[in-house]
PDB file of C-alpha atoms in Angstrom:
ATOM      1  CA  MET I   1       5.952  -6.029  15.742  1.00 86.00           C
ATOM      2  CA  SER I   2       3.823  -7.514  18.518  1.00 85.00           C
ATOM      3  CA  LYS I   3       6.852  -7.340  20.838  1.00 84.00           C
ATOM      4  CA  TRP I   4       7.235  -3.679  19.931  1.00 85.00           C
ATOM      5  CA  PHE I   5       3.609  -2.882  20.808  1.00 85.00           C
ATOM      6  CA  HIS I   6       4.052  -4.504  24.215  1.00 83.00           C
ATOM      7  CA  SER I   7       7.346  -2.752  24.939  1.00 83.00           C
ATOM      8  CA  ARG I   8       7.801   0.460  26.910  1.00 82.00           C
ATOM      9  CA  TYR I   9       9.096   2.164  23.749  1.00 84.00           C
ATOM     10  CA  ALA I  10       5.745   2.000  21.925  1.00 83.00           C
ATOM     11  CA  GLY I  11       4.833   5.543  22.854  1.00 78.00           C
ATOM     12  CA  GLY I  12       5.111   7.425  19.602  1.00 83.00           C
ATOM     13  CA  TYR I  13       7.842   9.971  18.974  1.00 86.00           C
ATOM     14  CA  GLN I  14       9.169   9.947  22.512  1.00 87.00           C
ATOM     15  CA  GLY I  15       9.387   6.169  22.478  1.00 86.00           C
ATOM     16  CA  PHE I  16      11.610   6.244  19.399  1.00 88.00           C
ATOM     17  CA  VAL I  17      13.759   8.950  20.984  1.00 89.00           C
ATOM     18  CA  ASP I  18      14.209   6.844  24.117  1.00 87.00           C
ATOM     19  CA  LEU I  19      15.160   3.858  21.992  1.00 85.00           C
ATOM     20  CA  LEU I  20      17.389   5.459  19.346  1.00 87.00           C
ATOM     21  CA  GLY I  21      18.160   9.011  20.442  1.00 88.00           C
ATOM     22  CA  ASP I  22      16.923  12.327  19.077  1.00 89.00           C
ATOM     23  CA  LYS I  23      19.438  12.818  16.253  1.00 92.00           C
ATOM     24  CA  PRO I  24      19.099   9.296  14.728  1.00 91.00           C
ATOM     25  CA  VAL I  25      15.309   9.657  14.837  1.00 91.00           C
ATOM     26  CA  ARG I  26      15.477  12.944  12.951  1.00 93.00           C
ATOM     27  CA  ILE I  27      17.817  11.441  10.343  1.00 93.00           C
ATOM     28  CA  LEU I  28      15.531   8.439   9.860  1.00 92.00           C
ATOM     29  CA  ALA I  29      12.518  10.768   9.627  1.00 92.00           C
ATOM     30  CA  PHE I  30      14.279  12.762   6.896  1.00 94.00           C
ATOM     31  CA  LEU I  31      15.002   9.582   4.914  1.00 93.00           C
ATOM     32  CA  SER I  32      11.433   8.404   5.379  1.00 93.00           C
ATOM     33  CA  LEU I  33      10.100  11.518   3.638  1.00 94.00           C
ATOM     34  CA  GLY I  34      11.565  10.288   0.351  1.00 92.00           C
ATOM     35  CA  LEU I  35      10.311   6.746   0.888  1.00 92.00           C
ATOM     36  CA  LEU I  36       6.821   7.960   1.724  1.00 93.00           C
ATOM     37  CA  PHE I  37       6.688  10.259  -1.282  1.00 95.00           C
ATOM     38  CA  ILE I  38       7.695   7.492  -3.696  1.00 93.00           C
ATOM     39  CA  LYS I  39       5.118   5.167  -2.151  1.00 93.00           C
ATOM     40  CA  ILE I  40       2.424   7.852  -2.380  1.00 95.00           C
ATOM     41  CA  ALA I  41       3.303   8.754  -5.979  1.00 94.00           C
ATOM     42  CA  VAL I  42       3.464   5.167  -7.281  1.00 93.00           C
ATOM     43  CA  LEU I  43       0.292   4.140  -5.450  1.00 93.00           C
ATOM     44  CA  THR I  44      -1.673   7.142  -6.694  1.00 94.00           C
ATOM     45  CA  LEU I  45      -0.443   7.100 -10.283  1.00 93.00           C
ATOM     46  CA  GLY I  46      -0.622   3.307 -10.555  1.00 92.00           C
ATOM     47  CA  ILE I  47      -4.286   3.149  -9.580  1.00 92.00           C
ATOM     48  CA  GLY I  48      -4.864   6.388 -11.487  1.00 91.00           C
ATOM     49  CA  GLU I  49      -3.641   4.644 -14.636  1.00 90.00           C
ATOM     50  CA  ILE I  50      -6.272   1.941 -14.111  1.00 91.00           C
ATOM     51  CA  VAL I  51      -8.982   4.602 -13.705  1.00 91.00           C
ATOM     52  CA  TYR I  52      -7.699   6.406 -16.794  1.00 89.00           C
ATOM     53  CA  GLN I  53      -7.642   3.249 -18.908  1.00 88.00           C
ATOM     54  CA  TYR I  54     -10.934   1.660 -17.855  1.00 88.00           C
ATOM     55  CA  ILE I  55     -13.219   4.501 -16.729  1.00 88.00           C
ATOM     56  CA  PHE I  56     -12.121   7.974 -17.936  1.00 87.00           C
ATOM     57  CA  PRO I  57      -9.796   7.526 -20.949  1.00 86.00           C
ATOM     58  CA  SER I  58     -10.124  11.168 -22.022  1.00 85.00           C
ATOM     59  CA  MET I  59      -9.585  12.727 -18.583  1.00 85.00           C
ATOM     60  CA  ASN I  60      -6.397  14.541 -17.678  1.00 87.00           C
ATOM     61  CA  SER I  61      -4.773  12.337 -15.042  1.00 87.00           C
ATOM     62  CA  ASN I  62      -3.811  15.376 -12.949  1.00 91.00           C
ATOM     63  CA  TRP I  63      -7.500  15.977 -12.239  1.00 92.00           C
ATOM     64  CA  PHE I  64      -7.705  12.495 -10.771  1.00 92.00           C
ATOM     65  CA  VAL I  65      -4.696  13.250  -8.546  1.00 93.00           C
ATOM     66  CA  LEU I  66      -6.252  16.494  -7.323  1.00 94.00           C
ATOM     67  CA  PHE I  67      -9.674  14.936  -6.719  1.00 94.00           C
ATOM     68  CA  ILE I  68      -8.290  11.989  -4.737  1.00 94.00           C
ATOM     69  CA  PHE I  69      -6.053  14.197  -2.586  1.00 96.00           C
ATOM     70  CA  LEU I  70      -8.883  16.603  -1.825  1.00 96.00           C
ATOM     71  CA  ILE I  71     -10.845  13.687  -0.360  1.00 95.00           C
ATOM     72  CA  CYS I  72      -7.737  12.514   1.512  1.00 95.00           C
ATOM     73  CA  TYR I  73      -7.174  16.004   2.887  1.00 95.00           C
ATOM     74  CA  TYR I  74     -10.671  16.082   4.342  1.00 95.00           C
ATOM     75  CA  ILE I  75     -10.308  12.646   5.970  1.00 94.00           C
ATOM     76  CA  ALA I  76      -6.749  13.182   7.247  1.00 94.00           C
ATOM     77  CA  SER I  77      -7.594  16.649   8.593  1.00 93.00           C
ATOM     78  CA  GLN I  78      -9.996  14.957  11.041  1.00 91.00           C
ATOM     79  CA  GLY I  79      -6.968  13.562  12.854  1.00 90.00           C
ATOM     80  CA  MET I  80      -5.239  10.221  13.068  1.00 90.00           C
ATOM     81  CA  GLU I  81      -7.854   8.619  15.307  1.00 89.00           C
ATOM     82  CA  LYS I  82     -10.753   9.369  12.936  1.00 91.00           C
ATOM     83  CA  THR I  83      -8.653   8.327   9.935  1.00 92.00           C
ATOM     84  CA  ILE I  84      -7.879   4.953  11.535  1.00 90.00           C
ATOM     85  CA  GLN I  85     -11.582   4.424  12.257  1.00 90.00           C
ATOM     86  CA  PHE I  86     -12.236   4.917   8.535  1.00 91.00           C
ATOM     87  CA  VAL I  87     -10.772   1.422   8.040  1.00 89.00           C
ATOM     88  CA  VAL I  88     -14.120  -0.031   9.191  1.00 89.00           C
ATOM     89  CA  ILE I  89     -15.826   1.585   6.186  1.00 90.00           C
ATOM     90  CA  VAL I  90     -13.025   0.373   3.935  1.00 90.00           C
ATOM     91  CA  PHE I  91     -13.345  -3.216   5.148  1.00 87.00           C
ATOM     92  CA  PHE I  92     -17.118  -3.498   4.753  1.00 88.00           C
ATOM     93  CA  SER I  93     -16.944  -1.775   1.358  1.00 87.00           C
ATOM     94  CA  THR I  94     -14.359  -4.114  -0.159  1.00 86.00           C
ATOM     95  CA  PHE I  95     -14.096  -7.470   1.662  1.00 84.00           C
ATOM     96  CA  TRP I  96     -16.844  -9.017  -0.474  1.00 86.00           C
ATOM     97  CA  ILE I  97     -15.141  -8.216  -3.805  1.00 85.00           C
ATOM     98  CA  LEU I  98     -13.177 -11.471  -3.676  1.00 84.00           C
ATOM     99  CA  ILE I  99     -16.468 -13.365  -4.011  1.00 86.00           C
ATOM    100  CA  ALA I 100     -16.867 -11.920  -7.512  1.00 84.00           C
ATOM    101  CA  PHE I 101     -13.837 -13.930  -8.661  1.00 85.00           C
ATOM    102  CA  ILE I 102     -15.309 -17.341  -7.787  1.00 86.00           C
ATOM    103  CA  PRO I 103     -16.466 -18.037 -11.402  1.00 84.00           C
ATOM    104  CA  PHE I 104     -12.887 -17.638 -12.630  1.00 84.00           C
ATOM    105  CA  PHE I 105     -11.773 -20.721 -10.695  1.00 82.00           C
ATOM    106  CA  PHE I 106     -13.921 -22.929 -12.931  1.00 82.00           C
ATOM    107  CA  PRO I 107     -13.443 -21.808 -16.549  1.00 77.00           C
ATOM    108  CA  PRO I 108     -13.753 -24.522 -19.249  1.00 79.00           C
ATOM    109  CA  THR I 109     -10.083 -24.090 -20.182  1.00 75.00           C
ATOM    110  CA  ALA I 110      -8.772 -24.450 -16.617  1.00 75.00           C
ATOM    111  CA  ALA I 111      -5.953 -26.993 -16.274  1.00 74.00           C
ATOM    112  CA  ILE I 112      -4.184 -28.029 -13.105  1.00 79.00           C
ATOM    113  CA  HIS I 113      -0.820 -28.028 -14.871  1.00 78.00           C
ATOM    114  CA  ASP I 114      -1.065 -24.238 -15.110  1.00 75.00           C
ATOM    115  CA  LEU I 115      -0.074 -24.208 -11.426  1.00 79.00           C
ATOM    116  CA  TYR I 116       3.094 -26.265 -11.986  1.00 79.00           C
ATOM    117  CA  PRO I 117       5.819 -26.167 -10.927  1.00 76.00           C
ATOM    118  CA  LEU I 118       4.895 -25.264  -7.372  1.00 72.00           C
ATOM    119  CA  PHE I 119       8.595 -24.969  -6.629  1.00 75.00           C
ATOM    120  CA  PRO I 120      10.907 -23.893  -9.478  1.00 73.00           C
ATOM    121  CA  THR I 121      13.584 -26.381 -10.452  1.00 77.00           C
ATOM    122  CA  GLU I 122      15.991 -23.603 -11.436  1.00 79.00           C
ATOM    123  CA  TRP I 123      16.580 -20.207  -9.906  1.00 79.00           C
ATOM    124  CA  SER I 124      17.081 -17.267 -12.228  1.00 78.00           C
ATOM    125  CA  ARG I 125      17.209 -13.515 -11.862  1.00 77.00           C
ATOM    126  CA  ASP I 126      13.446 -13.403 -12.395  1.00 77.00           C
ATOM    127  CA  SER I 127      12.978 -15.817  -9.489  1.00 79.00           C
ATOM    128  CA  TRP I 128      14.861 -13.498  -7.131  1.00 83.00           C
ATOM    129  CA  ARG I 129      12.908 -10.545  -8.468  1.00 84.00           C
ATOM    130  CA  GLY I 130       9.743 -12.499  -7.727  1.00 84.00           C
ATOM    131  CA  ILE I 131      10.738 -12.918  -4.090  1.00 86.00           C
ATOM    132  CA  LEU I 132      11.559  -9.205  -3.924  1.00 89.00           C
ATOM    133  CA  PHE I 133       8.175  -8.349  -5.405  1.00 89.00           C
ATOM    134  CA  ILE I 134       6.369 -10.616  -2.913  1.00 89.00           C
ATOM    135  CA  GLY I 135       8.089  -8.813  -0.040  1.00 89.00           C
ATOM    136  CA  SER I 136       7.031  -5.485  -1.515  1.00 90.00           C
ATOM    137  CA  ALA I 137       3.458  -6.695  -2.032  1.00 89.00           C
ATOM    138  CA  PHE I 138       3.180  -7.623   1.652  1.00 90.00           C
ATOM    139  CA  SER I 139       4.768  -4.360   2.810  1.00 90.00           C
ATOM    140  CA  GLY I 140       2.688  -1.736   4.568  1.00 87.00           C
ATOM    141  CA  PRO I 141       1.712  -3.383   7.869  1.00 87.00           C
ATOM    142  CA  GLU I 142       5.207  -2.763   9.239  1.00 89.00           C
ATOM    143  CA  LEU I 143       4.343   0.949   9.239  1.00 90.00           C
ATOM    144  CA  LEU I 144       1.772   0.251  11.944  1.00 88.00           C
ATOM    145  CA  VAL I 145       4.574   0.598  14.490  1.00 88.00           C
ATOM    146  CA  PHE I 146       4.229   4.358  14.065  1.00 88.00           C
ATOM    147  CA  LEU I 147       0.566   4.171  15.116  1.00 87.00           C
ATOM    148  CA  ALA I 148       1.322   2.739  18.562  1.00 84.00           C
ATOM    149  CA  PRO I 149      -0.162   5.730  20.473  1.00 83.00           C
ATOM    150  CA  TRP I 150      -3.505   5.194  18.698  1.00 85.00           C
ATOM    151  CA  LEU I 151      -3.541   1.384  18.617  1.00 79.00           C
ATOM    152  CA  LYS I 152      -3.942   0.163  22.167  1.00 71.00           C
ATOM    153  CA  PRO I 153      -1.884  -3.027  22.633  1.00 67.00           C
ATOM    154  CA  LYS I 154      -3.811  -6.080  23.704  1.00 67.00           C
ATOM    155  CA  GLN I 155      -2.833  -9.604  24.639  1.00 69.00           C
ATOM    156  CA  THR I 156      -4.262 -10.810  21.316  1.00 79.00           C
ATOM    157  CA  ILE I 157      -2.218  -8.490  19.102  1.00 84.00           C
ATOM    158  CA  LEU I 158       0.063 -11.311  17.914  1.00 86.00           C
ATOM    159  CA  LYS I 159      -3.007 -13.350  17.003  1.00 87.00           C
ATOM    160  CA  SER I 160      -4.517 -10.353  15.184  1.00 86.00           C
ATOM    161  CA  PHE I 161      -1.354  -9.758  13.169  1.00 87.00           C
ATOM    162  CA  THR I 162      -1.159 -13.455  12.275  1.00 90.00           C
ATOM    163  CA  ILE I 163      -4.778 -13.588  11.093  1.00 90.00           C
ATOM    164  CA  ALA I 164      -4.384 -10.386   9.058  1.00 88.00           C
ATOM    165  CA  ASN I 165      -1.222 -11.682   7.411  1.00 89.00           C
ATOM    166  CA  MET I 166      -2.927 -14.999   6.633  1.00 91.00           C
ATOM    167  CA  ILE I 167      -5.870 -13.190   5.014  1.00 89.00           C
ATOM    168  CA  SER I 168      -3.495 -11.167   2.831  1.00 89.00           C
ATOM    169  CA  THR I 169      -1.660 -14.338   1.816  1.00 91.00           C
ATOM    170  CA  MET I 170      -4.886 -16.126   0.912  1.00 91.00           C
ATOM    171  CA  GLU I 171      -6.143 -13.128  -1.062  1.00 90.00           C
ATOM    172  CA  TYR I 172      -2.960 -12.965  -3.155  1.00 90.00           C
ATOM    173  CA  LEU I 173      -2.979 -16.727  -3.721  1.00 90.00           C
ATOM    174  CA  LEU I 174      -6.632 -16.869  -4.743  1.00 89.00           C
ATOM    175  CA  LEU I 175      -6.315 -13.964  -7.191  1.00 90.00           C
ATOM    176  CA  PHE I 176      -3.130 -15.433  -8.669  1.00 89.00           C
ATOM    177  CA  ILE I 177      -4.641 -18.915  -9.059  1.00 88.00           C
ATOM    178  CA  ALA I 178      -7.814 -17.468 -10.599  1.00 88.00           C
ATOM    179  CA  SER I 179      -5.692 -15.503 -13.093  1.00 89.00           C
ATOM    180  CA  LEU I 180      -3.689 -18.610 -14.006  1.00 87.00           C
ATOM    181  CA  PHE I 181      -6.809 -20.700 -14.538  1.00 86.00           C
ATOM    182  CA  PHE I 182      -8.531 -18.023 -16.611  1.00 86.00           C
ATOM    183  CA  PHE I 183      -5.701 -16.762 -18.818  1.00 86.00           C
ATOM    184  CA  GLY I 184      -3.241 -19.650 -18.699  1.00 82.00           C
ATOM    185  CA  SER I 185       0.406 -19.447 -17.680  1.00 78.00           C
ATOM    186  CA  THR I 186       1.600 -18.520 -21.183  1.00 80.00           C
ATOM    187  CA  TYR I 187      -0.776 -15.622 -21.803  1.00 84.00           C
ATOM    188  CA  LEU I 188      -0.872 -14.247 -18.258  1.00 84.00           C
ATOM    189  CA  ASN I 189       2.519 -12.503 -18.348  1.00 82.00           C
ATOM    190  CA  LYS I 190       1.449 -10.539 -21.433  1.00 86.00           C
ATOM    191  CA  ILE I 191      -1.421  -8.761 -19.628  1.00 88.00           C
ATOM    192  CA  LYS I 192      -0.795  -5.563 -17.719  1.00 86.00           C
ATOM    193  CA  PHE I 193      -3.865  -5.639 -15.442  1.00 88.00           C
ATOM    194  CA  PRO I 194      -5.066  -9.270 -15.398  1.00 89.00           C
ATOM    195  CA  VAL I 195      -7.347  -8.916 -12.359  1.00 89.00           C
ATOM    196  CA  ILE I 196      -9.167  -5.941 -13.914  1.00 88.00           C
ATOM    197  CA  ASP I 197      -9.395  -7.665 -17.286  1.00 88.00           C
ATOM    198  CA  MET I 198     -10.997 -10.704 -15.643  1.00 88.00           C
ATOM    199  CA  ILE I 199     -13.703  -8.529 -14.111  1.00 86.00           C
ATOM    200  CA  ARG I 200     -14.602  -7.263 -17.591  1.00 84.00           C
ATOM    201  CA  TYR I 201     -15.805 -10.765 -18.447  1.00 83.00           C
ATOM    202  CA  LEU I 202     -18.349 -10.730 -15.613  1.00 80.00           C
ATOM    203  CA  GLN I 203     -21.936 -10.295 -16.751  1.00 75.00           C
ATOM    204  CA  SER I 204     -24.975  -9.184 -14.802  1.00 72.00           C
ATOM    205  CA  PRO I 205     -28.643  -8.742 -15.775  1.00 70.00           C
ATOM    206  CA  PHE I 206     -28.705  -5.521 -13.756  1.00 72.00           C
ATOM    207  CA  PHE I 207     -25.378  -3.768 -14.473  1.00 72.00           C
ATOM    208  CA  GLU I 208     -23.022  -3.370 -17.403  1.00 74.00           C
ATOM    209  CA  ARG I 209     -19.324  -2.668 -17.081  1.00 78.00           C
ATOM    210  CA  ILE I 210     -19.068  -4.238 -13.625  1.00 83.00           C
ATOM    211  CA  GLU I 211     -15.358  -3.398 -13.549  1.00 84.00           C
ATOM    212  CA  ILE I 212     -16.236   0.309 -13.317  1.00 87.00           C
ATOM    213  CA  ILE I 213     -18.223  -0.336 -10.132  1.00 87.00           C
ATOM    214  CA  LEU I 214     -15.525  -2.498  -8.537  1.00 88.00           C
ATOM    215  CA  ILE I 215     -12.695  -0.109  -9.461  1.00 90.00           C
ATOM    216  CA  SER I 216     -14.654   2.796  -7.998  1.00 89.00           C
ATOM    217  CA  ILE I 217     -15.243   0.857  -4.767  1.00 89.00           C
ATOM    218  CA  HIS I 218     -11.560  -0.075  -4.605  1.00 89.00           C
ATOM    219  CA  LEU I 219     -10.693   3.630  -4.630  1.00 92.00           C
ATOM    220  CA  VAL I 220     -11.920   3.674  -1.021  1.00 93.00           C
ATOM    221  CA  VAL I 221      -8.824   1.631  -0.117  1.00 92.00           C
ATOM    222  CA  LEU I 222      -6.620   4.129  -1.959  1.00 93.00           C
ATOM    223  CA  VAL I 223      -8.175   7.035  -0.061  1.00 94.00           C
ATOM    224  CA  PHE I 224      -7.586   5.307   3.271  1.00 94.00           C
ATOM    225  CA  TRP I 225      -3.907   4.530   2.643  1.00 93.00           C
ATOM    226  CA  LEU I 226      -3.162   7.955   1.180  1.00 95.00           C
ATOM    227  CA  SER I 227      -4.799   9.639   4.178  1.00 95.00           C
ATOM    228  CA  ILE I 228      -2.587   7.631   6.541  1.00 95.00           C
ATOM    229  CA  PHE I 229       0.506   8.392   4.465  1.00 95.00           C
ATOM    230  CA  LEU I 230      -0.338  12.116   4.424  1.00 95.00           C
ATOM    231  CA  LEU I 231      -0.399  12.128   8.212  1.00 94.00           C
ATOM    232  CA  TYR I 232       2.832  10.106   8.289  1.00 95.00           C
ATOM    233  CA  PHE I 233       4.492  12.599   5.954  1.00 95.00           C
ATOM    234  CA  TYR I 234       3.371  15.551   8.047  1.00 95.00           C
ATOM    235  CA  GLY I 235       4.517  13.842  11.236  1.00 93.00           C
ATOM    236  CA  ALA I 236       7.924  12.984   9.773  1.00 93.00           C
ATOM    237  CA  ALA I 237       8.327  16.569   8.548  1.00 94.00           C
ATOM    238  CA  ARG I 238       7.595  17.861  12.061  1.00 93.00           C
ATOM    239  CA  VAL I 239      10.248  15.533  13.469  1.00 92.00           C
ATOM    240  CA  VAL I 240      12.800  16.777  10.926  1.00 92.00           C
ATOM    241  CA  VAL I 241      12.217  20.465  11.709  1.00 91.00           C
ATOM    242  CA  GLY I 242      12.128  19.804  15.460  1.00 88.00           C
ATOM    243  CA  THR I 243       8.477  20.632  16.173  1.00 88.00           C
ATOM    244  CA  ALA I 244       7.275  17.095  16.976  1.00 86.00           C
ATOM    245  CA  THR I 245       6.518  17.966  20.590  1.00 84.00           C
ATOM    246  CA  LYS I 246       4.523  21.070  19.667  1.00 87.00           C
ATOM    247  CA  LYS I 247       0.850  21.190  18.744  1.00 89.00           C
ATOM    248  CA  THR I 248      -0.098  20.325  15.172  1.00 88.00           C
ATOM    249  CA  THR I 249      -1.474  23.085  12.970  1.00 90.00           C
ATOM    250  CA  ARG I 250      -3.791  23.139   9.983  1.00 91.00           C
ATOM    251  CA  LEU I 251      -1.355  25.380   8.123  1.00 93.00           C
ATOM    252  CA  GLY I 252       1.511  22.938   8.552  1.00 92.00           C
ATOM    253  CA  PHE I 253      -0.598  20.022   7.334  1.00 94.00           C
ATOM    254  CA  LEU I 254      -1.855  22.086   4.389  1.00 94.00           C
ATOM    255  CA  ILE I 255       1.745  22.892   3.373  1.00 94.00           C
ATOM    256  CA  SER I 256       2.666  19.193   3.508  1.00 94.00           C
ATOM    257  CA  TRP I 257      -0.452  18.317   1.490  1.00 95.00           C
ATOM    258  CA  PHE I 258       0.366  20.946  -1.134  1.00 95.00           C
ATOM    259  CA  MET I 259       3.963  19.725  -1.437  1.00 95.00           C
ATOM    260  CA  ILE I 260       2.826  16.139  -1.997  1.00 96.00           C
ATOM    261  CA  VAL I 261       0.121  17.031  -4.530  1.00 96.00           C
ATOM    262  CA  SER I 262       2.508  19.257  -6.482  1.00 95.00           C
ATOM    263  CA  GLY I 263       5.218  16.599  -6.367  1.00 94.00           C
ATOM    264  CA  VAL I 264       2.890  13.819  -7.572  1.00 95.00           C
ATOM    265  CA  MET I 265       1.710  15.982 -10.474  1.00 94.00           C
ATOM    266  CA  ILE I 266       5.323  16.727 -11.436  1.00 93.00           C
ATOM    267  CA  VAL I 267       6.177  13.027 -11.287  1.00 93.00           C
ATOM    268  CA  ASN I 268       3.110  12.292 -13.403  1.00 91.00           C
ATOM    269  CA  GLU I 269       4.115  14.736 -16.130  1.00 89.00           C
ATOM    270  CA  TRP I 270       7.871  14.218 -16.183  1.00 89.00           C
ATOM    271  CA  PHE I 271       8.340  10.593 -15.163  1.00 86.00           C
ATOM    272  CA  TRP I 272       5.193   8.453 -15.100  1.00 87.00           C
ATOM    273  CA  LYS I 273       4.099   9.118 -18.690  1.00 80.00           C
ATOM    274  CA  SER I 274       7.532   7.997 -19.888  1.00 75.00           C
ATOM    275  CA  GLY I 275       7.773   4.217 -20.105  1.00 72.00           C
ATOM    276  CA  ASP I 276      11.423   3.880 -19.012  1.00 77.00           C
ATOM    277  CA  LYS I 277      11.098   6.319 -16.113  1.00 81.00           C
ATOM    278  CA  GLN I 278       7.841   4.670 -14.998  1.00 85.00           C
ATOM    279  CA  ILE I 279       9.638   1.329 -14.753  1.00 87.00           C
ATOM    280  CA  LEU I 280      12.361   3.024 -12.685  1.00 87.00           C
ATOM    281  CA  LEU I 281       9.774   4.358 -10.225  1.00 88.00           C
ATOM    282  CA  LEU I 282       8.063   0.984  -9.989  1.00 89.00           C
ATOM    283  CA  ASN I 283      11.392  -0.732  -9.304  1.00 89.00           C
ATOM    284  CA  LEU I 284      12.223   1.834  -6.615  1.00 90.00           C
ATOM    285  CA  GLN I 285       8.858   1.215  -4.973  1.00 91.00           C
ATOM    286  CA  ILE I 286       9.431  -2.564  -5.059  1.00 91.00           C
ATOM    287  CA  TRP I 287      12.917  -2.242  -3.565  1.00 91.00           C
ATOM    288  CA  PHE I 288      11.853   0.241  -0.885  1.00 91.00           C
ATOM    289  CA  GLY I 289       8.738  -1.766  -0.007  1.00 91.00           C
ATOM    290  CA  ALA I 290      10.697  -5.003   0.424  1.00 91.00           C
ATOM    291  CA  PHE I 291      13.387  -3.141   2.382  1.00 92.00           C
ATOM    292  CA  THR I 292      10.996  -1.568   4.904  1.00 91.00           C
ATOM    293  CA  TYR I 293       9.070  -4.847   5.243  1.00 92.00           C
ATOM    294  CA  LEU I 294      12.271  -6.526   6.417  1.00 91.00           C
ATOM    295  CA  PHE I 295      14.159  -3.611   7.997  1.00 90.00           C
ATOM    296  CA  VAL I 296      11.549  -2.052  10.302  1.00 90.00           C
ATOM    297  CA  PRO I 297      10.552  -5.118  12.385  1.00 90.00           C
ATOM    298  CA  VAL I 298      14.030  -6.685  12.423  1.00 91.00           C
ATOM    299  CA  SER I 299      15.842  -3.473  13.366  1.00 90.00           C
ATOM    300  CA  LEU I 300      13.360  -2.621  16.119  1.00 88.00           C
ATOM    301  CA  LEU I 301      13.653  -6.101  17.604  1.00 88.00           C
ATOM    302  CA  ALA I 302      17.459  -6.011  17.416  1.00 89.00           C
ATOM    303  CA  VAL I 303      17.712  -2.564  19.034  1.00 88.00           C
ATOM    304  CA  MET I 304      15.269  -3.516  21.799  1.00 85.00           C
ATOM    305  CA  LYS I 305      17.305  -6.640  22.600  1.00 85.00           C
ATOM    306  CA  TRP I 306      20.516  -4.570  22.563  1.00 86.00           C
ATOM    307  CA  LYS I 307      18.928  -1.963  24.824  1.00 79.00           C
ATOM    308  CA  GLY I 308      17.768  -4.690  27.182  1.00 76.00           C
ATOM    309  CA  ARG I 309      21.280  -6.114  27.523  1.00 72.00           C
ATOM    310  CA  LEU I 310      22.713  -2.625  27.851  1.00 68.00           C
ATOM    311  CA  SER I 311      20.382  -1.712  30.675  1.00 60.00           C
TER     312      SER I 311
END
């Protein structure tokens, strides 16, 4: 990805056209609409289920979808540059949450053998699914390649990507180890939302139901990602219909927003509330996330090398 940002092709839509050609770019943009919609739907409904279960158990989940997307519409309508700057608010609102999990590393029942084996002695289908899930969990940063016109490349971009990836890795490891120590390896796989359930055990002389506060703060992250994905979806739709070089319009973005909100509500009513269909959507998201995490950087690097030899 750092090589991409320093290449002459990192110029937005025109850069992709110069690298791949107009027709392949439009085909890939059409395919990305489906991927983006599944990612948006699963992300929204997944976190919405947490809100429904822990904060508003009697609320119609479609109201949550509408409320979140109204906020996202306001942020995304400010433009990509302002939406990217919103990440500063997101970071300072949420980076400290990990500190709240420190007590869970030292419960009385903690045992070091809960972490064993560090490397499995036998590989099963679940082991391969675990690797697939890890790839999906790390996915998302590869989509930064589409923000090249707004992210000015610097000499330290490789260092920045490395540090960001390391922070994500440490965050996942710390939360996983805390969950293992607190619940134990046997009981952990029986809990649907272990991280949220751990927070419910936190006590404070000032606040009750601390998990409500932390879940509400975490919604800031959801708003940020959905705002970016809304702009991605609108941009991909403009590429498909051939208007990528023309000026953006409020009406076009509103139509894209309405299509996504309507689609997420339909998915919520017809698919998400059904257990079997919900699992299907989650599996699709895991497969697509792992695929883009591997495919986007590798394919861009391969095509750039091929282009370099060709020229």
